[in-house]
RNA sequence: GGCCUGAUGGCGGAGCGGUUACGCACCGGAUUGCAAAUCCGUGAAGCCCGGUUCGACUCCGGGUCAGGCCUCCA
């Protein structure tokens, strides 16, 4: 029954044991809000949303606390605000709202907390103050506060453990210019003066003058401060994209441990999880190649569930090739699952006698899907079993259709299906609504009227008229499916 | 240059030292007034070279190629 996850720090798949099973905590690094999120940004959101859903399933809905921050202090935000002549909040509020709407379209549940850097300045400043007091950080002549990496690493060699890289390796392979104000090339910024026109906050006191250093925080400190403020240490699971392993998460560990005098990185976060990158058929997504795929645009062409399903088609730690073909395949798979739901609902089975076999089978398969997800979110294997569940239910229909009057309770089938789809975060709407693909009431009325006409024509075996009406429906981008109990329809390509 | 991953059928993508992954597409068939949906069925794989083994897609070594990080980056 245990959840196993691949922990970046140990480099192994390990059993997950929360510090407190009644309050399982998870922190995932969120967006810097100065632009639209691209599909690569959505991968961690969807992956960790599945983990969130799985944890809720395993520990209870109200036992899991999930925080995903919003970075609203940043150079790119500042630049945009200055370019547009507005306060940074104009930029950050706008894009935070868009981000949340886009992610909601992918069926990502809202995190329990969504802390913003600007709302946690005092926490950051206090932490920097502690770091200075402990000698873990120093103030430069130009008013920057830097973290003293060599001091943290001394004796233990613990800096860079998450990235499996020693401090020596990093300095040896460094392509960074050494800033002349740094004691050590690897030292990183905790606090720095703002440039003219940029927002300024009162920082930690300069030990030599006792006066606060005006400026703004560095990149890493916000996550250290916010995760602690919102979740309390140690965090159970800390996640993000692979690129964050170094330097972001590496530096978070160093800061947070140094601020509290902890030697064990697990005192900050017990488990570290990182998702792999999306591929674009060998090309990197970049503005110069013109192949940046924005979630905001994608959801105009594909239902969010399809995009989500495509993101889950590979294991989260592996690269995933993002292509139009993948989206088309995902659409068909989701369609087939909704078709199954549609068929289940159309049956109106009642509980009568021997349904136990099916109940056991459905529950076993549903359990199997969950079990695969418990194995480090093995979504491909879980998918396999979900399709097995589909086939099993289809087989049951056949059995009934062949005249074996073994009635089956629809509720049992649906429950198994819903448990699974709930953890995956798919099949969250009514199948009829799905196939109508957001058709307007006008269109729906028009289609229904045509279908009535067509039913009359078909009853009279007037095939030319029947086909003429179907052509008219096709012209409306509607596909008709004749069934034993009348016709159903769906909007094509949705 | 340093560090780290990975290479599976047309495409996507898993597990596993010996047994059909699975999905999508394709092809054949059933069903259908014709379709769609659904069902049945066939075909299709493991980068290269060594090694270990009775036996390797699965383990080990080397090579080649690809990707990621080392600088903002999911």
XYZ file of C-alpha atoms (C1' of nucleotides) in Angstrom:
568
model
C 0.000 0.000 0.000
C 3.013 2.226 0.170
C 3.767 5.042 -2.180
C 7.237 4.870 -3.683
C 8.858 7.895 -5.236
C 12.155 8.575 -6.905
C 14.067 10.924 -4.641
C 16.586 13.108 -6.433
C 18.716 13.559 -3.326
C 19.337 9.860 -2.756
C 19.035 9.056 -6.438
C 16.800 6.127 -5.595
C 13.233 5.050 -5.560
C 12.268 5.062 -1.903
C 9.165 4.422 0.180
C 7.380 7.643 1.049
C 6.925 8.216 4.748
C 5.462 11.594 5.656
C 6.526 13.257 8.855
C 2.882 13.463 9.828
C 0.325 11.371 7.933
C -2.385 13.757 9.054
C -0.621 16.650 7.386
C 1.290 15.622 4.296
C 3.077 18.605 2.782
C 4.211 19.321 -0.741
C 5.882 22.380 -2.249
C 6.321 22.892 -5.960
C 8.099 25.816 -7.553
C 5.619 27.887 -9.504
C 5.864 30.442 -12.253
C 7.497 33.820 -12.551
C 4.531 35.816 -13.740
C 5.595 38.124 -16.537
C 4.338 36.211 -19.569
C 2.092 33.411 -20.775
C 3.004 29.915 -19.614
C 4.199 27.525 -22.290
C 3.426 23.829 -22.434
C 6.739 22.966 -20.786
C 5.665 24.986 -17.771
C 2.524 22.909 -17.595
C 4.266 19.561 -17.248
C 5.256 19.938 -13.568
C 1.849 21.420 -12.807
C 0.048 18.389 -14.219
C 2.529 15.842 -12.884
C 2.412 17.199 -9.366
C -1.324 17.613 -9.601
C -1.552 13.861 -10.136
C 0.691 13.395 -7.120
C -1.509 15.782 -5.112
C -4.607 13.835 -6.131
C -2.913 10.541 -5.356
C -1.809 11.724 -1.915
C -5.343 12.911 -1.207
C -6.639 9.530 -2.278
C -4.166 7.729 -0.027
C -4.135 9.986 3.030
C -7.496 11.734 2.827
C -8.660 14.849 1.041
C -8.075 17.158 3.959
C -4.740 15.662 4.976
C -2.617 17.005 2.169
C -1.282 20.543 2.088
C 0.072 21.672 -1.240
C 1.834 24.978 -1.843
C 2.857 26.316 -5.223
C 4.356 29.767 -5.167
C 4.092 32.694 -7.494
C 7.300 34.564 -8.105
C 6.309 38.187 -8.456
C 9.678 39.817 -7.906
C 12.110 39.370 -10.748
C 14.301 41.158 -13.285
C 12.079 40.283 -16.226
C 9.013 41.542 -14.385
C 10.832 44.757 -13.544
C 11.862 45.250 -17.138
C 8.371 44.716 -18.427
C 6.878 47.052 -15.842
C 9.362 49.794 -16.714
C 8.813 49.250 -20.450
C 5.083 49.572 -20.009
C 5.312 52.308 -17.414
C 3.229 50.481 -14.836
C 3.656 49.117 -11.347
C 4.949 45.527 -11.268
C 1.677 44.436 -9.688
C -0.130 45.297 -12.916
C 2.055 42.794 -14.732
C 2.120 40.142 -12.039
C -1.598 40.197 -11.255
C -2.482 39.922 -14.907
C -0.237 36.984 -15.638
C -0.922 35.216 -12.356
C -4.616 35.264 -13.231
C -3.960 33.986 -16.735
C -1.681 31.294 -15.368
C -4.269 30.086 -12.893
C -6.984 30.031 -15.535
C -4.776 28.141 -17.983
C -3.776 25.552 -15.399
C -7.377 25.158 -14.272
C -8.238 24.398 -17.889
C -5.850 21.450 -17.605
C -7.867 20.203 -14.619
C -5.086 21.055 -12.205
C -6.595 21.522 -8.778
C -5.766 24.808 -7.104
C -3.004 24.288 -4.569
C -3.900 24.730 -0.930
C -1.657 27.782 -0.787
C -0.283 29.988 -3.484
C 2.113 32.295 -1.672
C 3.594 35.295 -3.436
C 7.079 36.596 -2.873
C 5.896 40.159 -2.295
C 3.696 38.942 0.545
C 6.594 37.275 2.336
C 9.256 39.977 2.380
C 9.519 39.998 6.178
C 10.061 36.230 6.185
C 12.840 36.530 3.645
C 14.483 39.423 5.414
C 14.359 37.582 8.726
C 15.982 34.540 7.186
C 18.744 36.609 5.619
C 19.285 38.300 8.939
C 19.704 34.917 10.588
C 22.148 33.849 7.908
C 24.251 36.950 8.435
C 24.152 36.482 12.189
C 25.358 32.909 11.843
C 28.182 33.943 9.554
C 26.643 32.002 6.688
C 26.213 35.154 4.635
C 28.092 38.412 4.215
C 27.384 41.947 3.079
C 29.470 43.416 0.277
C 30.591 47.018 -0.086
C 27.913 47.648 -2.697
C 25.104 46.467 -0.437
C 24.589 42.936 -1.669
C 24.131 40.044 0.706
C 25.774 36.845 -0.501
C 25.581 33.306 0.755
C 28.947 31.906 1.750
C 28.968 28.581 -0.073
C 32.458 27.442 0.934
C 31.600 27.893 4.598
C 28.474 25.765 4.216
C 30.372 23.114 2.271
C 33.399 22.997 4.525
C 34.155 19.631 6.042
C 30.945 18.002 4.859
C 31.133 18.501 1.095
C 27.381 18.716 1.228
C 26.873 21.634 -1.152
C 25.677 20.343 -4.520
C 24.723 16.922 -3.233
C 21.285 17.230 -4.809
C 22.863 17.914 -8.197
C 25.418 15.129 -7.660
C 28.118 17.637 -8.181
C 30.838 18.760 -5.834
C 31.767 22.354 -5.218
C 35.116 21.629 -6.866
C 33.393 20.257 -9.971
C 31.342 23.376 -10.245
C 34.234 25.720 -9.919
C 36.291 23.600 -12.329
C 33.604 23.569 -14.974
C 32.388 27.069 -14.321
C 31.635 29.214 -17.285
C 30.435 32.002 -15.087
C 32.451 35.119 -14.758
C 33.532 35.598 -11.226
C 32.041 38.763 -9.876
C 34.778 40.703 -8.141
C 32.675 41.274 -5.042
C 32.328 37.565 -4.313
C 34.539 35.743 -1.857
C 33.932 32.584 -3.852
C 32.717 32.167 -7.407
C 29.877 29.912 -6.239
C 28.466 32.401 -3.729
C 24.975 33.471 -4.653
C 22.808 36.488 -4.021
C 20.353 36.633 -1.133
C 19.598 40.320 -1.375
C 20.689 43.062 -3.724
C 20.134 46.772 -4.277
C 17.379 47.698 -6.707
C 18.202 49.565 -9.873
C 16.602 52.949 -10.478
C 12.919 52.575 -11.242
C 12.693 49.143 -9.674
C 10.695 48.407 -6.552
C 12.564 48.628 -3.263
C 11.965 46.944 0.078
C 13.729 47.491 3.379
C 16.161 44.617 3.688
C 18.119 43.080 6.517
C 20.135 45.482 8.660
C 23.706 46.039 7.598
C 25.707 44.786 10.573
C 28.218 47.586 10.259
C 25.674 50.424 10.255
C 22.626 48.831 11.800
C 20.486 50.306 9.016
C 18.321 48.224 6.682
C 19.790 47.557 3.267
C 17.323 48.787 0.678
C 16.781 46.464 -2.236
C 15.111 43.276 -3.344
C 15.547 39.566 -2.719
C 17.596 37.169 -4.812
C 15.901 34.348 -6.621
C 16.298 31.419 -4.241
C 15.469 32.932 -0.892
C 11.755 33.300 -1.582
C 11.130 29.555 -1.800
C 13.103 28.879 1.355
C 11.163 31.527 3.236
C 7.733 30.780 1.831
C 7.868 27.012 2.083
C 8.771 27.308 5.735
C 6.200 30.007 6.440
C 3.352 28.202 4.747
C 4.118 24.522 5.319
C 6.589 24.395 8.212
C 9.741 22.304 8.090
C 10.512 19.699 7.136
C 8.497 19.666 3.937
C 7.630 16.152 2.868
C 7.958 16.554 -0.879
C 9.626 19.369 -2.753
C 9.216 19.307 -6.499
C 9.873 21.105 -9.728
C 11.471 20.809 -13.130
C 14.842 19.144 -13.557
C 16.484 22.424 -14.413
C 15.803 23.640 -10.906
C 18.021 21.006 -9.304
C 20.876 23.383 -9.811
C 21.143 26.078 -8.806
C 17.698 26.809 -7.388
C 16.998 23.800 -5.203
C 20.640 23.311 -4.363
C 20.729 26.816 -2.973
C 17.405 26.482 -1.210
C 18.767 23.542 0.744
C 21.934 25.428 1.616
C 20.046 28.516 2.807
C 17.417 26.760 4.789
C 19.804 24.372 6.469
C 22.305 27.097 7.237
C 19.626 29.398 8.631
C 18.641 26.776 11.186
C 22.014 25.173 11.731
C 20.833 21.869 10.283
C 23.428 19.569 8.825
C 20.988 17.097 7.275
C 19.316 18.328 4.067
C 16.276 16.255 5.013
C 15.629 18.812 7.734
C 14.454 21.096 4.952
C 12.698 18.648 2.603
C 12.524 14.905 3.011
C 12.000 14.006 -0.645
C 12.894 15.786 -3.864
C 11.095 15.076 -7.120
C 11.924 16.508 -10.531
C 10.141 16.165 -13.829
C 11.894 15.805 -17.189
C 11.674 18.196 -20.101
C 9.495 18.242 -23.147
C 11.151 17.645 -26.507
C 10.087 19.206 -29.738
C 11.254 16.622 -32.248
C 14.841 17.332 -31.457
C 14.437 21.076 -31.384
C 14.432 23.118 -28.287
C 11.406 25.286 -27.863
C 12.564 28.824 -28.406
C 11.292 32.125 -29.631
C 13.860 32.204 -32.413
C 12.593 28.912 -33.810
C 9.048 30.164 -33.512
C 7.929 26.933 -31.907
C 6.891 28.189 -28.500
C 3.650 26.470 -27.585
C 1.606 28.514 -25.138
C -0.955 26.751 -23.000
C -3.174 29.745 -23.536
C -3.243 29.047 -27.288
C -3.319 25.285 -27.031
C -6.514 25.235 -24.988
C -8.273 26.991 -27.848
C -7.587 24.000 -30.089
C -7.694 21.087 -27.682
C -9.734 20.289 -24.606
C -7.680 20.648 -21.442
C -8.149 16.994 -20.597
C -6.551 16.000 -23.883
C -3.534 18.201 -23.250
C -3.310 16.846 -19.728
C -3.526 13.259 -20.954
C -0.791 13.924 -23.492
C 1.444 15.301 -20.738
C 0.883 12.102 -18.775
C 1.578 9.766 -21.687
C 5.183 9.284 -20.657
C 6.827 8.770 -17.310
C 7.313 12.134 -15.624
C 11.084 11.794 -15.297
C 11.644 10.985 -18.948
C 11.759 13.422 -21.809
C 8.469 13.592 -23.657
C 8.303 14.425 -27.330
C 5.576 16.996 -27.822
C 3.985 16.724 -31.259
C 0.622 17.285 -32.933
C 0.418 13.508 -33.376
C 0.674 13.009 -29.625
C -2.241 15.376 -29.122
C -4.339 13.608 -31.739
C -3.648 10.227 -30.195
C -4.510 11.595 -26.764
C -7.746 13.013 -28.065
C -8.749 9.626 -29.421
C -7.894 7.873 -26.198
C -9.921 10.304 -24.130
C -12.769 10.055 -26.621
C -12.796 6.307 -26.255
C -12.955 6.575 -22.476
C -15.821 9.038 -22.668
C -17.502 6.733 -25.162
C -17.238 4.028 -22.541
C -18.845 6.272 -19.950
C -21.559 7.125 -22.406
C -22.263 3.442 -23.018
C -22.243 2.642 -19.321
C -24.732 5.384 -18.592
C -26.959 4.370 -21.488
C -27.492 0.980 -19.961
C -29.308 1.696 -16.746
C -28.442 -1.581 -15.189
C -29.980 -2.631 -11.938
C -28.580 -4.691 -9.160
C -30.135 -8.116 -9.303
C -28.000 -11.101 -8.712
C -24.522 -12.151 -9.639
C -22.600 -8.958 -10.024
C -19.877 -9.811 -7.571
C -17.473 -11.076 -10.182
C -17.621 -7.815 -12.042
C -17.414 -5.765 -8.897
C -14.295 -7.588 -7.803
C -12.772 -7.317 -11.236
C -13.548 -3.632 -11.619
C -12.219 -2.877 -8.176
C -9.104 -4.925 -8.758
C -8.362 -3.128 -11.959
C -9.015 0.227 -10.352
C -6.711 -0.779 -7.508
C -4.159 -1.843 -10.083
C -4.196 1.556 -11.708
C -3.676 3.225 -8.351
C -0.920 0.758 -7.531
C 0.972 1.747 -10.658
C 0.639 5.401 -9.758
C 1.936 4.553 -6.287
C 5.023 3.234 -8.026
C 6.656 6.606 -8.657
C 3.712 7.820 -10.745
C 4.051 5.199 -13.443
C 1.385 6.743 -15.641
C 2.133 4.585 -18.721
C 1.557 1.390 -16.747
C -1.480 2.913 -15.094
C -2.821 3.742 -18.531
C -2.361 0.157 -19.583
C -4.543 -1.011 -16.714
C -7.097 1.679 -17.338
C -7.484 0.326 -20.857
C -7.753 -3.147 -19.381
C -10.578 -1.857 -17.221
C -12.222 -0.424 -20.317
C -11.924 -3.746 -22.151
C -13.245 -5.657 -19.184
C -16.340 -3.508 -18.973
C -16.864 -3.768 -22.692
C -16.694 -7.520 -22.325
C -19.394 -7.323 -19.710
C -21.650 -5.423 -22.098
C -21.115 -8.062 -24.736
C -22.035 -10.751 -22.286
C -25.273 -8.977 -21.533
C -25.929 -8.189 -25.201
C -25.572 -11.816 -26.112
C -28.721 -12.505 -24.180
C -27.201 -13.466 -20.889
C -29.506 -11.532 -18.701
C -27.023 -10.833 -16.028
C -27.830 -7.343 -15.022
C -25.053 -5.283 -13.671
C -25.163 -2.287 -11.387
C -24.031 0.757 -13.317
C -23.038 2.446 -10.098
C -20.374 -0.139 -9.377
C -18.826 0.243 -12.788
C -18.906 3.998 -12.605
C -17.432 4.071 -9.142
C -14.378 2.116 -10.193
C -14.003 4.323 -13.216
C -14.434 7.482 -11.205
C -11.847 6.590 -8.608
C -9.305 6.094 -11.320
C -10.241 9.079 -13.446
C -10.361 11.227 -10.326
C -6.734 10.513 -9.538
C -5.719 11.007 -13.156
C -7.810 14.163 -13.277
C -9.607 13.168 -16.457
C -13.199 12.282 -17.386
C -14.357 15.078 -15.145
C -17.386 16.004 -17.211
C -20.560 14.383 -18.378
C -19.909 12.350 -21.540
C -22.696 14.064 -23.435
C -21.232 17.452 -22.569
C -17.828 16.175 -23.636
C -18.979 15.093 -27.063
C -20.896 18.288 -27.561
C -17.619 20.063 -27.050
C -19.129 23.255 -25.735
C -21.645 23.564 -28.535
C -23.900 26.561 -28.098
C -27.559 26.131 -27.151
C -28.453 27.379 -30.621
C -26.388 24.733 -32.298
C -27.675 22.060 -29.976
C -31.280 22.977 -30.728
C -30.560 23.029 -34.438
C -28.908 19.626 -34.303
C -31.681 18.094 -32.237
C -34.271 19.377 -34.697
C -32.401 17.887 -37.634
C -32.092 14.599 -35.804
C -35.841 14.437 -35.291
C -36.341 14.945 -39.020
C -33.754 12.348 -39.778
C -35.332 9.832 -37.429
C -38.580 10.223 -39.338
C -36.837 9.718 -42.661
C -35.026 6.663 -41.372
C -38.219 5.178 -39.988
C -39.639 5.479 -43.509
C -36.427 3.983 -44.888
C -35.967 7.143 -46.876
C -32.191 6.800 -47.111
C -31.520 9.679 -49.527
C -33.297 12.072 -47.195
C -31.554 10.578 -44.193
C -28.167 11.041 -45.828
C -29.034 14.548 -46.923
C -29.716 15.483 -43.312
C -26.497 13.842 -42.226
C -24.649 15.945 -44.787
C -26.324 19.021 -43.358
C -25.120 18.000 -39.887
C -21.648 17.369 -41.204
C -21.683 20.884 -42.553
C -22.270 22.001 -38.969
C -19.222 19.950 -37.957
C -21.461 17.446 -36.236
C -21.082 13.703 -36.538
C -24.116 11.436 -36.108
C -23.963 7.968 -34.639
C -27.015 5.773 -35.059
C -27.609 3.397 -32.202
C -30.255 0.909 -31.168
C -31.902 3.575 -29.000
C -31.750 6.411 -31.484
C -28.964 8.630 -32.673
C -26.274 10.328 -30.640
C -23.975 13.009 -31.924
C -20.714 14.743 -31.301
C -18.877 17.781 -32.447
C -15.992 16.702 -34.630
C -12.466 17.540 -33.594
C -13.303 18.518 -30.055
C 35.725 21.186 -20.855
C 32.971 19.159 -16.124
C 28.499 16.481 -14.364
C 23.990 13.568 -15.529
C 20.340 10.943 -18.330
C 18.621 8.068 -22.337
C 18.672 5.053 -27.187
C 12.420 -0.320 -27.932
C 7.814 -2.016 -33.724
C 4.991 3.451 -38.615
C 4.274 6.762 -34.120
C 3.793 7.200 -28.599
C 5.559 4.307 -24.661
C 6.232 0.311 -20.317
C 7.642 -4.006 -17.717
C 10.784 -8.058 -17.592
C 17.079 -12.394 -17.637
C 13.492 -17.320 -20.686
C 6.240 -16.088 -21.619
C 1.490 -11.252 -26.616
C 3.088 -5.011 -22.888
C -0.333 -1.449 -23.898
C -2.180 2.598 -26.857
C -2.720 5.191 -31.641
C -2.260 4.324 -36.853
C -2.389 0.456 -40.656
C -4.453 -4.097 -42.858
C -8.384 -8.203 -42.979
C -13.217 -9.482 -41.065
C -18.057 -8.865 -38.143
C -21.911 -5.388 -37.323
C -24.481 -1.129 -39.994
C -29.372 0.853 -45.315
C -24.428 3.524 -45.709
C -21.516 5.416 -41.776
C -19.866 6.232 -36.733
C -19.260 3.673 -32.227
C -18.251 -1.372 -30.915
C -16.282 -6.354 -31.582
C -12.865 -10.327 -33.664
C -8.169 -11.078 -36.007
C -3.082 -10.473 -38.660
C 1.444 -8.073 -39.134
C 5.398 -5.065 -36.807
C 10.756 -3.970 -31.989
C 14.690 -3.543 -28.966
C 21.584 1.800 -31.944
C 26.616 -0.858 -32.838
C 30.677 -4.134 -30.900
C 32.284 -7.277 -27.191
C 31.380 -9.969 -22.430
C 28.517 -12.745 -18.458
C 24.688 -16.726 -18.927
C 21.953 -22.921 -20.740
C 19.402 -18.364 -22.386
C 19.618 -10.924 -22.781
C 15.490 -6.091 -25.299
C 16.416 -6.787 -19.968
C 23.054 -7.490 -16.505
C 28.553 -5.667 -17.413
C 32.362 -3.015 -20.564
C 33.448 -0.065 -24.880
C 31.660 2.817 -28.976
C 28.149 5.884 -31.644
C 24.134 9.142 -31.357
C 20.629 12.213 -28.775
C 18.981 15.175 -24.708
C 19.622 17.919 -20.025
C 22.508 20.852 -16.358
C 27.006 23.876 -15.446
C 24.028 31.315 -17.027
C 17.386 33.110 -16.722
C 14.814 28.536 -17.823
C 9.432 23.472 -16.222
